[in-house]
Amino acid sequence: MKIVLDDFDYKILRLLTENSRLSYAEIGRNISLSQSATKERVQNLTDTGVIKSFTTDINYGLLGYSLRVIIHLKFKNDEFKIFIDHLKHFPEIISCKRITGEYCLIAECVLKDSAHLEHIIDRLLKFGIPSTSVQLSEIKANHFFPGSIREISYGNKKQHPKTNAD
């Protein structure tokens, strides 16, 4: 099911993506809507599932987890299903996605140091074949939503970018 949003909804999403702690009054002032109208729209975006949650972006480095690692995992037979069942035993894995290609999964981990990395690799070997990459820095970390395409400006005019389908 596709949800149809208007400009106000896209503006609300953009503001909440930047700061999910904004009050309804602050959002409303930014987009020229009343607090009650803003609250109703945010509730509708939440009820329809467009907004899945309001989260906290944790600085893991300040907590002693300064090593970010991307791990690709390759499995044979039923190892994939077994690993998924055991994923809850890997709190260091903050994101895990099923992918296409040579590997089955990609996991993002926050770790204390290289000894911690070695330990998690040893634990993962019970399930499949890991391949690791250490993240040096984060270049972009924000959410995309279709409204951001609508806001791309070309010269003095706002227009949709051309795609191969055009």
Short mmCIF file of C-alpha atoms in Angstrom, two decimals:
data_model
loop_
_atom_site.label_atom_id
_atom_site.label_comp_id
_atom_site.label_asym_id
_atom_site.label_seq_id
_atom_site.Cartn_x
_atom_site.Cartn_y
_atom_site.Cartn_z
CA MET A 1 0.00 0.00 0.00
CA LYS A 2 1.41 3.37 -1.01
CA ILE A 3 0.77 6.30 1.34
CA VAL A 4 0.23 9.68 -0.34
CA LEU A 5 1.84 12.61 1.49
CA ASP A 6 1.52 16.33 0.92
CA ASP A 7 4.15 19.05 1.32
CA PHE A 8 3.36 19.53 5.03
CA ASP A 9 3.91 15.82 5.70
CA TYR A 10 7.26 15.88 3.89
CA LYS A 11 8.33 18.96 5.84
CA ILE A 12 7.37 17.26 9.11
CA LEU A 13 9.38 14.17 8.15
CA ARG A 14 12.41 16.28 7.25
CA LEU A 15 12.28 18.15 10.57
CA LEU A 16 11.80 14.97 12.63
CA THR A 17 14.62 13.26 10.75
CA GLU A 18 16.91 16.11 11.78
CA ASN A 19 15.65 16.19 15.39
CA SER A 20 13.02 13.73 16.62
CA ARG A 21 12.70 15.64 19.92
CA LEU A 22 11.08 18.71 18.37
CA SER A 23 7.77 19.64 19.98
CA TYR A 24 4.60 19.90 17.94
CA ALA A 25 4.69 23.66 18.51
CA GLU A 26 8.26 23.94 17.16
CA ILE A 27 7.43 21.86 14.09
CA GLY A 28 4.26 23.86 13.51
CA ARG A 29 6.14 27.19 13.70
CA ASN A 30 8.66 25.91 11.14
CA ILE A 31 6.00 24.88 8.62
CA SER A 32 3.23 27.40 9.41
CA LEU A 33 0.76 24.95 10.97
CA SER A 34 -0.94 25.06 14.35
CA GLN A 35 0.30 22.82 17.14
CA SER A 36 -2.90 20.74 17.04
CA ALA A 37 -2.76 20.30 13.23
CA THR A 38 0.90 19.29 13.50
CA LYS A 39 0.13 16.79 16.26
CA GLU A 40 -2.68 15.27 14.17
CA ARG A 41 -0.38 14.92 11.15
CA VAL A 42 2.46 13.33 13.19
CA GLN A 43 -0.06 10.93 14.74
CA ASN A 44 -1.38 10.03 11.27
CA LEU A 45 2.18 9.46 10.00
CA THR A 46 2.76 7.19 13.00
CA ASP A 47 -0.58 5.35 12.73
CA THR A 48 -0.04 4.61 9.02
CA GLY A 49 3.46 3.29 9.70
CA VAL A 50 5.31 5.99 7.78
CA ILE A 51 7.03 6.91 11.06
CA LYS A 52 8.12 3.59 12.55
CA SER A 53 9.71 4.93 15.74
CA PHE A 54 11.41 7.83 17.44
CA THR A 55 14.95 6.78 18.23
CA THR A 56 18.06 8.00 19.99
CA ASP A 57 21.36 8.28 18.13
CA ILE A 58 23.95 7.00 20.62
CA ASN A 59 27.60 8.07 20.53
CA TYR A 60 29.07 4.62 21.17
CA GLY A 61 32.62 6.00 21.21
CA LEU A 62 31.87 7.90 24.43
CA LEU A 63 30.78 4.60 25.97
CA GLY A 64 34.05 2.87 25.10
CA TYR A 65 32.90 1.27 21.82
CA SER A 66 35.10 3.22 19.41
CA LEU A 67 35.54 0.54 16.74
CA ARG A 68 32.81 0.27 14.11
CA VAL A 69 32.99 -2.77 11.89
CA ILE A 70 31.01 -3.98 8.90
CA ILE A 71 30.83 -7.76 8.70
CA HIS A 72 29.67 -9.66 5.63
CA LEU A 73 28.50 -13.21 6.39
CA LYS A 74 28.34 -16.16 4.05
CA PHE A 75 26.42 -19.31 5.07
CA LYS A 76 25.96 -22.89 3.90
CA ASN A 77 22.72 -24.83 4.16
CA ASP A 78 20.68 -23.99 7.28
CA GLU A 79 23.43 -21.96 9.02
CA PHE A 80 21.58 -18.78 8.04
CA LYS A 81 18.43 -19.75 9.93
CA ILE A 82 20.45 -20.91 12.94
CA PHE A 83 22.35 -17.61 13.02
CA ILE A 84 19.13 -15.57 12.85
CA ASP A 85 17.85 -17.53 15.87
CA HIS A 86 21.08 -16.68 17.76
CA LEU A 87 21.31 -13.03 16.69
CA LYS A 88 19.97 -11.89 20.08
CA HIS A 89 23.23 -13.19 21.61
CA PHE A 90 25.21 -10.59 19.62
CA PRO A 91 24.38 -7.24 21.27
CA GLU A 92 27.37 -5.70 19.47
CA ILE A 93 25.48 -6.06 16.19
CA ILE A 94 23.44 -2.87 15.94
CA SER A 95 22.16 -3.48 12.41
CA CYS A 96 21.81 -6.63 10.33
CA LYS A 97 20.46 -6.77 6.80
CA ARG A 98 19.87 -9.59 4.34
CA ILE A 99 21.58 -8.83 1.03
CA THR A 100 22.07 -10.26 -2.45
CA GLY A 101 25.39 -11.30 -3.92
CA GLU A 102 28.23 -13.41 -2.62
CA TYR A 103 27.29 -12.82 1.02
CA CYS A 104 23.93 -13.41 2.71
CA LEU A 105 24.02 -10.79 5.46
CA ILE A 106 25.75 -7.55 6.30
CA ALA A 107 26.05 -6.59 9.96
CA GLU A 108 27.19 -3.33 11.52
CA CYS A 109 28.91 -3.78 14.86
CA VAL A 110 30.16 -1.49 17.60
CA LEU A 111 33.18 -2.92 19.38
CA LYS A 112 35.68 -1.85 22.03
CA ASP A 113 38.91 -2.80 20.29
CA SER A 114 40.63 -5.31 18.00
CA ALA A 115 40.49 -8.01 20.71
CA HIS A 116 36.72 -7.55 20.81
CA LEU A 117 36.65 -7.85 17.00
CA GLU A 118 38.65 -11.08 17.15
CA HIS A 119 36.24 -12.44 19.77
CA ILE A 120 33.15 -11.69 17.68
CA ILE A 121 34.78 -13.21 14.57
CA ASP A 122 35.47 -16.40 16.54
CA ARG A 123 31.83 -16.49 17.68
CA LEU A 124 30.56 -15.90 14.13
CA LEU A 125 32.69 -18.72 12.68
CA LYS A 126 30.31 -21.20 14.33
CA PHE A 127 27.60 -20.04 11.92
CA GLY A 128 29.31 -19.05 8.69
CA ILE A 129 32.22 -17.29 7.04
CA PRO A 130 32.71 -13.64 8.07
CA SER A 131 34.56 -10.98 6.13
CA THR A 132 35.25 -7.76 8.02
CA SER A 133 35.90 -4.11 7.20
CA VAL A 134 36.75 -1.50 9.81
CA GLN A 135 34.88 1.77 9.39
CA LEU A 136 37.31 4.68 9.36
CA SER A 137 34.76 7.48 9.39
CA GLU A 138 31.12 8.19 8.70
CA ILE A 139 30.50 10.38 5.68
CA LYS A 140 26.71 10.44 5.54
CA ALA A 141 24.26 9.18 8.10
CA ASN A 142 20.78 10.50 7.61
CA HIS A 143 17.56 9.06 6.39
CA PHE A 144 16.34 9.40 2.85
CA PHE A 145 12.67 9.88 2.19
CA PRO A 146 11.05 10.64 -1.16
CA GLY A 147 10.35 14.24 -0.18
CA SER A 148 14.07 14.96 -0.32
CA ILE A 149 14.06 14.37 -4.08
CA ARG A 150 11.29 16.96 -4.34
CA GLU A 151 13.53 19.49 -2.58
CA ILE A 152 16.51 19.21 -4.94
CA SER A 153 17.02 22.53 -6.61
CA TYR A 154 18.38 22.87 -10.15
CA GLY A 155 19.42 26.46 -10.74
CA ASN A 156 16.62 28.75 -9.66
CA LYS A 157 13.84 26.20 -10.29
CA LYS A 158 12.85 23.23 -8.20
CA GLN A 159 12.21 20.21 -10.33
CA HIS A 160 12.40 16.44 -10.24
CA PRO A 161 15.80 15.08 -11.26
CA LYS A 162 15.89 13.21 -14.57
CA THR A 163 16.17 9.44 -14.37
CA ASN A 164 16.87 6.76 -16.93
CA ALA A 165 13.13 6.22 -17.19
CA ASP A 166 12.59 9.83 -18.44
#
